[in-house]
């Protein structure tokens, strides 16, 4: 057949950088919320946006997408934890990116951008992996959340589902109602749309019906999760290399098995190197029961204590992690997500499995070990 870009398909099938989504689809609401922040950016306090969610839900891919499609209307500046420790550090970092003192730095930014970028003219101060922000960032965060930098700015924080809590611990007690965006799964149509882009880009052979069927199959293998979609797309690309781009020759059993294998490896990686992986039966019990009851972190600690005691591990001198630490790990490893419950003031939070098919995998893994 002609028109199939075999090298491009091969390169994608071995691609390792999952923070980039060459076939980005969906996330319209998340992009809209960012655009609203740009429109609302004024000369006073910064507009905050916090995109949080489980590992692999596409947070960093979204960040990269925003930079790709909005860099013509805003200047993006990457900030690290050290840039928030003081006013001087924050102003110095932003000033170096905007321009040298001879160009009036921050003071001259609004004037220059008013002519060059009349629609927005804002600076986007962003931080990836923002769940690592510490209380030492209080001075910089307070400045941004109160007086701002004297220029239109958006503060964009991207991190795991407890990022909002970390910002509160670092001194941000007043986030607007629209500031926090909890990211989850994509719908099947969005996943299929991404696969269709891949097929068209590589020049895969097949009629519209065959491409729709292929896109739907890969969307199904993804379980709606961006990281799994990426894995399933890589599996499909490998098959297209083997068939020289012919969809009719694709071994769909192989695509599904490889997709599942990559998904299982990803789950194992979330638990490896910690007591969560060394005590899978306790982890499985906590994951299952955490969705039924605790609405506070202290409640989750009590649940962990009960399950450790039930397993005879609470007094085990070889157990390096106390219940308090055990309760922290599922959140920081992206096994459980914190889901705000707004039904009442006293409702607090609830906990949910962070990745849709993770609970089933954990339970199945424990059953296999027992057998």
PDB file of N, CA, C and O in Angstrom, residues 128-179:
ATOM      1  N   UNK A 128       4.270  22.590  37.556  1.00  0.00           N
ATOM      2  CA  UNK A 128       3.869  21.193  37.419  1.00  0.00           C
ATOM      3  C   UNK A 128       4.284  20.433  38.674  1.00  0.00           C
ATOM      4  O   UNK A 128       5.158  20.884  39.420  1.00  0.00           O
ATOM      5  N   UNK A 129       3.653  19.285  38.916  1.00  0.00           N
ATOM      6  CA  UNK A 129       3.908  18.506  40.142  1.00  0.00           C
ATOM      7  C   UNK A 129       3.755  19.404  41.368  1.00  0.00           C
ATOM      8  O   UNK A 129       4.551  19.357  42.312  1.00  0.00           O
ATOM      9  N   UNK A 130       2.721  20.222  41.368  1.00  0.00           N
ATOM     10  CA  UNK A 130       2.563  21.240  42.401  1.00  0.00           C
ATOM     11  C   UNK A 130       2.201  20.670  43.764  1.00  0.00           C
ATOM     12  O   UNK A 130       2.201  21.407  44.756  1.00  0.00           O
ATOM     13  N   UNK A 131       1.923  19.357  43.832  1.00  0.00           N
ATOM     14  CA  UNK A 131       1.638  18.763  45.141  1.00  0.00           C
ATOM     15  C   UNK A 131       2.863  18.774  46.059  1.00  0.00           C
ATOM     16  O   UNK A 131       2.739  18.534  47.259  1.00  0.00           O
ATOM     17  N   UNK A 132       4.041  19.084  45.516  1.00  0.00           N
ATOM     18  CA  UNK A 132       5.256  19.109  46.346  1.00  0.00           C
ATOM     19  C   UNK A 132       5.472  20.468  46.989  1.00  0.00           C
ATOM     20  O   UNK A 132       6.428  20.638  47.748  1.00  0.00           O
ATOM     21  N   UNK A 133       4.605  21.441  46.708  1.00  0.00           N
ATOM     22  CA  UNK A 133       4.796  22.775  47.269  1.00  0.00           C
ATOM     23  C   UNK A 133       4.724  22.710  48.791  1.00  0.00           C
ATOM     24  O   UNK A 133       3.928  21.960  49.362  1.00  0.00           O
ATOM     25  N   UNK A 134       5.580  23.477  49.446  1.00  0.00           N
ATOM     26  CA  UNK A 134       5.740  23.378  50.902  1.00  0.00           C
ATOM     27  C   UNK A 134       5.277  24.667  51.575  1.00  0.00           C
ATOM     28  O   UNK A 134       5.119  25.704  50.926  1.00  0.00           O
ATOM     29  N   UNK A 135       5.067  24.621  52.911  1.00  0.00           N
ATOM     30  CA  UNK A 135       4.694  25.835  53.636  1.00  0.00           C
ATOM     31  C   UNK A 135       5.678  26.982  53.466  1.00  0.00           C
ATOM     32  O   UNK A 135       5.310  28.145  53.652  1.00  0.00           O
ATOM     33  N   UNK A 136       6.924  26.684  53.081  1.00  0.00           N
ATOM     34  CA  UNK A 136       7.918  27.735  52.856  1.00  0.00           C
ATOM     35  C   UNK A 136       7.534  28.647  51.691  1.00  0.00           C
ATOM     36  O   UNK A 136       8.118  29.715  51.510  1.00  0.00           O
ATOM     37  N   UNK A 137       6.548  28.223  50.896  1.00  0.00           N
ATOM     38  CA  UNK A 137       6.105  29.026  49.755  1.00  0.00           C
ATOM     39  C   UNK A 137       5.080  30.088  50.165  1.00  0.00           C
ATOM     40  O   UNK A 137       4.550  30.796  49.299  1.00  0.00           O
ATOM     41  N   UNK A 138       4.805  30.209  51.435  1.00  0.00           N
ATOM     42  CA  UNK A 138       3.714  31.070  51.900  1.00  0.00           C
ATOM     43  C   UNK A 138       3.867  32.513  51.448  1.00  0.00           C
ATOM     44  O   UNK A 138       2.899  33.137  50.998  1.00  0.00           O
ATOM     45  N   UNK A 139       5.079  33.088  51.524  1.00  0.00           N
ATOM     46  CA  UNK A 139       5.259  34.501  51.190  1.00  0.00           C
ATOM     47  C   UNK A 139       4.916  34.780  49.732  1.00  0.00           C
ATOM     48  O   UNK A 139       4.185  35.728  49.415  1.00  0.00           O
ATOM     49  N   UNK A 140       5.455  33.954  48.842  1.00  0.00           N
ATOM     50  CA  UNK A 140       5.190  34.168  47.424  1.00  0.00           C
ATOM     51  C   UNK A 140       3.738  33.945  47.063  1.00  0.00           C
ATOM     52  O   UNK A 140       3.148  34.708  46.284  1.00  0.00           O
ATOM     53  N   UNK A 141       3.135  32.902  47.623  1.00  0.00           N
ATOM     54  CA  UNK A 141       1.735  32.610  47.337  1.00  0.00           C
ATOM     55  C   UNK A 141       0.816  33.711  47.857  1.00  0.00           C
ATOM     56  O   UNK A 141      -0.150  34.098  47.190  1.00  0.00           O
ATOM     57  N   UNK A 142       1.127  34.231  49.041  1.00  0.00           N
ATOM     58  CA  UNK A 142       0.290  35.299  49.605  1.00  0.00           C
ATOM     59  C   UNK A 142       0.367  36.543  48.720  1.00  0.00           C
ATOM     60  O   UNK A 142      -0.643  37.211  48.486  1.00  0.00           O
ATOM     61  N   UNK A 143       1.541  36.829  48.234  1.00  0.00           N
ATOM     62  CA  UNK A 143       1.705  37.999  47.359  1.00  0.00           C
ATOM     63  C   UNK A 143       0.829  37.845  46.103  1.00  0.00           C
ATOM     64  O   UNK A 143       0.128  38.774  45.705  1.00  0.00           O
ATOM     65  N   UNK A 144       0.871  36.680  45.497  1.00  0.00           N
ATOM     66  CA  UNK A 144       0.100  36.454  44.283  1.00  0.00           C
ATOM     67  C   UNK A 144      -1.401  36.464  44.555  1.00  0.00           C
ATOM     68  O   UNK A 144      -2.195  36.905  43.721  1.00  0.00           O
ATOM     69  N   UNK A 145      -1.784  35.995  45.731  1.00  0.00           N
ATOM     70  CA  UNK A 145      -3.204  35.853  46.054  1.00  0.00           C
ATOM     71  C   UNK A 145      -3.822  37.120  46.635  1.00  0.00           C
ATOM     72  O   UNK A 145      -5.034  37.181  46.826  1.00  0.00           O
ATOM     73  N   UNK A 146      -2.987  38.126  46.910  1.00  0.00           N
ATOM     74  CA  UNK A 146      -3.507  39.377  47.488  1.00  0.00           C
ATOM     75  C   UNK A 146      -3.231  40.552  46.562  1.00  0.00           C
ATOM     76  O   UNK A 146      -4.102  40.987  45.810  1.00  0.00           O
ATOM     77  N   UNK A 147      -2.009  41.065  46.588  1.00  0.00           N
ATOM     78  CA  UNK A 147      -1.693  42.243  45.779  1.00  0.00           C
ATOM     79  C   UNK A 147      -1.267  41.905  44.361  1.00  0.00           C
ATOM     80  O   UNK A 147      -1.344  42.754  43.470  1.00  0.00           O
ATOM     81  N   UNK A 148      -0.790  40.690  44.142  1.00  0.00           N
ATOM     82  CA  UNK A 148      -0.300  40.323  42.829  1.00  0.00           C
ATOM     83  C   UNK A 148       1.034  40.969  42.516  1.00  0.00           C
ATOM     84  O   UNK A 148       1.710  41.504  43.401  1.00  0.00           O
ATOM     85  N   UNK A 149       1.418  40.945  41.243  1.00  0.00           N
ATOM     86  CA  UNK A 149       2.714  41.478  40.820  1.00  0.00           C
ATOM     87  C   UNK A 149       2.577  42.808  40.085  1.00  0.00           C
ATOM     88  O   UNK A 149       3.550  43.336  39.547  1.00  0.00           O
ATOM     89  N   UNK A 150       1.370  43.333  40.029  1.00  0.00           N
ATOM     90  CA  UNK A 150       1.173  44.573  39.307  1.00  0.00           C
ATOM     91  C   UNK A 150       0.982  44.377  37.820  1.00  0.00           C
ATOM     92  O   UNK A 150       0.986  45.344  37.058  1.00  0.00           O
ATOM     93  N   UNK A 151       0.824  43.146  37.396  1.00  0.00           N
ATOM     94  CA  UNK A 151       0.577  42.828  35.995  1.00  0.00           C
ATOM     95  C   UNK A 151      -0.537  41.792  35.927  1.00  0.00           C
ATOM     96  O   UNK A 151      -0.763  41.040  36.883  1.00  0.00           O
ATOM     97  N   UNK A 152      -1.261  41.717  34.826  1.00  0.00           N
ATOM     98  CA  UNK A 152      -2.284  40.673  34.684  1.00  0.00           C
ATOM     99  C   UNK A 152      -1.620  39.301  34.715  1.00  0.00           C
ATOM    100  O   UNK A 152      -0.689  39.033  33.933  1.00  0.00           O
ATOM    101  N   UNK A 153      -2.055  38.444  35.610  1.00  0.00           N
ATOM    102  CA  UNK A 153      -1.388  37.143  35.738  1.00  0.00           C
ATOM    103  C   UNK A 153      -2.358  36.047  36.157  1.00  0.00           C
ATOM    104  O   UNK A 153      -3.332  36.285  36.856  1.00  0.00           O
ATOM    105  N   UNK A 154      -2.040  34.847  35.701  1.00  0.00           N
ATOM    106  CA  UNK A 154      -2.752  33.632  36.083  1.00  0.00           C
ATOM    107  C   UNK A 154      -1.752  32.701  36.728  1.00  0.00           C
ATOM    108  O   UNK A 154      -0.655  32.479  36.192  1.00  0.00           O
ATOM    109  N   UNK A 155      -2.099  32.153  37.895  1.00  0.00           N
ATOM    110  CA  UNK A 155      -1.260  31.153  38.557  1.00  0.00           C
ATOM    111  C   UNK A 155      -1.859  29.784  38.271  1.00  0.00           C
ATOM    112  O   UNK A 155      -2.984  29.500  38.691  1.00  0.00           O
ATOM    113  N   UNK A 156      -1.109  28.957  37.580  1.00  0.00           N
ATOM    114  CA  UNK A 156      -1.599  27.656  37.137  1.00  0.00           C
ATOM    115  C   UNK A 156      -0.810  26.557  37.840  1.00  0.00           C
ATOM    116  O   UNK A 156       0.389  26.396  37.608  1.00  0.00           O
ATOM    117  N   UNK A 157      -1.486  25.814  38.726  1.00  0.00           N
ATOM    118  CA  UNK A 157      -0.856  24.728  39.460  1.00  0.00           C
ATOM    119  C   UNK A 157      -1.404  23.393  38.969  1.00  0.00           C
ATOM    120  O   UNK A 157      -2.620  23.211  38.876  1.00  0.00           O
ATOM    121  N   UNK A 158      -0.518  22.471  38.659  1.00  0.00           N
ATOM    122  CA  UNK A 158      -0.894  21.164  38.126  1.00  0.00           C
ATOM    123  C   UNK A 158      -0.296  20.094  39.015  1.00  0.00           C
ATOM    124  O   UNK A 158       0.916  20.085  39.260  1.00  0.00           O
ATOM    125  N   UNK A 159      -1.131  19.177  39.544  1.00  0.00           N
ATOM    126  CA  UNK A 159      -0.595  18.165  40.438  1.00  0.00           C
ATOM    127  C   UNK A 159      -1.617  17.094  40.786  1.00  0.00           C
ATOM    128  O   UNK A 159      -2.716  17.043  40.223  1.00  0.00           O
ATOM    129  N   UNK A 160      -1.247  16.241  41.720  1.00  0.00           N
ATOM    130  CA  UNK A 160      -2.105  15.151  42.153  1.00  0.00           C
ATOM    131  C   UNK A 160      -3.327  15.680  42.899  1.00  0.00           C
ATOM    132  O   UNK A 160      -3.447  16.884  43.159  1.00  0.00           O
ATOM    133  N   UNK A 161      -4.224  14.776  43.267  1.00  0.00           N
ATOM    134  CA  UNK A 161      -5.535  15.187  43.764  1.00  0.00           C
ATOM    135  C   UNK A 161      -5.496  15.906  45.102  1.00  0.00           C
ATOM    136  O   UNK A 161      -6.509  16.496  45.507  1.00  0.00           O
ATOM    137  N   UNK A 162      -4.338  15.891  45.788  1.00  0.00           N
ATOM    138  CA  UNK A 162      -4.249  16.614  47.060  1.00  0.00           C
ATOM    139  C   UNK A 162      -3.514  17.950  46.907  1.00  0.00           C
ATOM    140  O   UNK A 162      -3.119  18.562  47.896  1.00  0.00           O
ATOM    141  N   UNK A 163      -3.338  18.419  45.684  1.00  0.00           N
ATOM    142  CA  UNK A 163      -2.633  19.686  45.447  1.00  0.00           C
ATOM    143  C   UNK A 163      -3.330  20.854  46.133  1.00  0.00           C
ATOM    144  O   UNK A 163      -2.689  21.714  46.737  1.00  0.00           O
ATOM    145  N   UNK A 164      -4.652  20.885  46.063  1.00  0.00           N
ATOM    146  CA  UNK A 164      -5.404  21.958  46.719  1.00  0.00           C
ATOM    147  C   UNK A 164      -5.103  21.985  48.216  1.00  0.00           C
ATOM    148  O   UNK A 164      -4.919  23.058  48.803  1.00  0.00           O
ATOM    149  N   UNK A 165      -5.034  20.808  48.839  1.00  0.00           N
ATOM    150  CA  UNK A 165      -4.729  20.755  50.269  1.00  0.00           C
ATOM    151  C   UNK A 165      -3.326  21.276  50.555  1.00  0.00           C
ATOM    152  O   UNK A 165      -3.094  21.960  51.559  1.00  0.00           O
ATOM    153  N   UNK A 166      -2.375  20.949  49.681  1.00  0.00           N
ATOM    154  CA  UNK A 166      -0.996  21.417  49.871  1.00  0.00           C
ATOM    155  C   UNK A 166      -0.924  22.938  49.749  1.00  0.00           C
ATOM    156  O   UNK A 166      -0.181  23.596  50.481  1.00  0.00           O
ATOM    157  N   UNK A 167      -1.700  23.504  48.857  1.00  0.00           N
ATOM    158  CA  UNK A 167      -1.717  24.963  48.717  1.00  0.00           C
ATOM    159  C   UNK A 167      -2.308  25.614  49.962  1.00  0.00           C
ATOM    160  O   UNK A 167      -1.842  26.669  50.415  1.00  0.00           O
ATOM    161  N   UNK A 168      -3.329  24.982  50.512  1.00  0.00           N
ATOM    162  CA  UNK A 168      -3.908  25.516  51.758  1.00  0.00           C
ATOM    163  C   UNK A 168      -2.879  25.480  52.884  1.00  0.00           C
ATOM    164  O   UNK A 168      -2.750  26.437  53.658  1.00  0.00           O
ATOM    165  N   UNK A 169      -2.146  24.376  52.978  1.00  0.00           N
ATOM    166  CA  UNK A 169      -1.118  24.257  54.013  1.00  0.00           C
ATOM    167  C   UNK A 169      -0.013  25.282  53.820  1.00  0.00           C
ATOM    168  O   UNK A 169       0.663  25.670  54.772  1.00  0.00           O
ATOM    169  N   UNK A 170       0.164  25.727  52.566  1.00  0.00           N
ATOM    170  CA  UNK A 170       1.199  26.715  52.271  1.00  0.00           C
ATOM    171  C   UNK A 170       0.668  28.141  52.354  1.00  0.00           C
ATOM    172  O   UNK A 170       1.363  29.080  51.962  1.00  0.00           O
ATOM    173  N   UNK A 171      -0.557  28.303  52.823  1.00  0.00           N
ATOM    174  CA  UNK A 171      -1.051  29.651  53.094  1.00  0.00           C
ATOM    175  C   UNK A 171      -2.153  30.157  52.206  1.00  0.00           C
ATOM    176  O   UNK A 171      -2.625  31.288  52.372  1.00  0.00           O
ATOM    177  N   UNK A 172      -2.598  29.367  51.205  1.00  0.00           N
ATOM    178  CA  UNK A 172      -3.694  29.819  50.342  1.00  0.00           C
ATOM    179  C   UNK A 172      -5.007  29.311  50.926  1.00  0.00           C
ATOM    180  O   UNK A 172      -5.398  28.169  50.733  1.00  0.00           O
ATOM    181  N   UNK A 173      -5.688  30.156  51.663  1.00  0.00           N
ATOM    182  CA  UNK A 173      -6.936  29.745  52.308  1.00  0.00           C
ATOM    183  C   UNK A 173      -8.162  30.213  51.531  1.00  0.00           C
ATOM    184  O   UNK A 173      -9.277  29.790  51.811  1.00  0.00           O
ATOM    185  N   UNK A 174      -7.959  31.090  50.545  1.00  0.00           N
ATOM    186  CA  UNK A 174      -9.089  31.673  49.826  1.00  0.00           C
ATOM    187  C   UNK A 174      -8.932  31.433  48.329  1.00  0.00           C
ATOM    188  O   UNK A 174      -8.424  32.273  47.607  1.00  0.00           O
ATOM    189  N   UNK A 175      -9.367  30.278  47.881  1.00  0.00           N
ATOM    190  CA  UNK A 175      -9.418  30.006  46.457  1.00  0.00           C
ATOM    191  C   UNK A 175     -10.851  30.207  45.977  1.00  0.00           C
ATOM    192  O   UNK A 175     -11.798  29.821  46.659  1.00  0.00           O
ATOM    193  N   UNK A 176     -11.003  30.788  44.813  1.00  0.00           N
ATOM    194  CA  UNK A 176     -12.349  31.044  44.311  1.00  0.00           C
ATOM    195  C   UNK A 176     -13.050  29.725  43.996  1.00  0.00           C
ATOM    196  O   UNK A 176     -12.420  28.672  43.865  1.00  0.00           O
ATOM    197  N   UNK A 177     -14.348  29.798  43.854  1.00  0.00           N
ATOM    198  CA  UNK A 177     -15.155  28.611  43.598  1.00  0.00           C
ATOM    199  C   UNK A 177     -14.756  27.909  42.298  1.00  0.00           C
ATOM    200  O   UNK A 177     -14.860  26.692  42.178  1.00  0.00           O
ATOM    201  N   UNK A 178     -14.276  28.671  41.327  1.00  0.00           N
ATOM    202  CA  UNK A 178     -13.924  28.108  40.029  1.00  0.00           C
ATOM    203  C   UNK A 178     -12.446  27.773  39.896  1.00  0.00           C
ATOM    204  O   UNK A 178     -11.997  27.377  38.817  1.00  0.00           O
ATOM    205  N   UNK A 179     -11.679  27.934  40.965  1.00  0.00           N
ATOM    206  CA  UNK A 179     -10.225  27.800  40.849  1.00  0.00           C
ATOM    207  C   UNK A 179      -9.774  26.356  40.658  1.00  0.00           C
ATOM    208  O   UNK A 179      -8.799  26.088  39.952  1.00  0.00           O
TER     209      UNK A 179
END
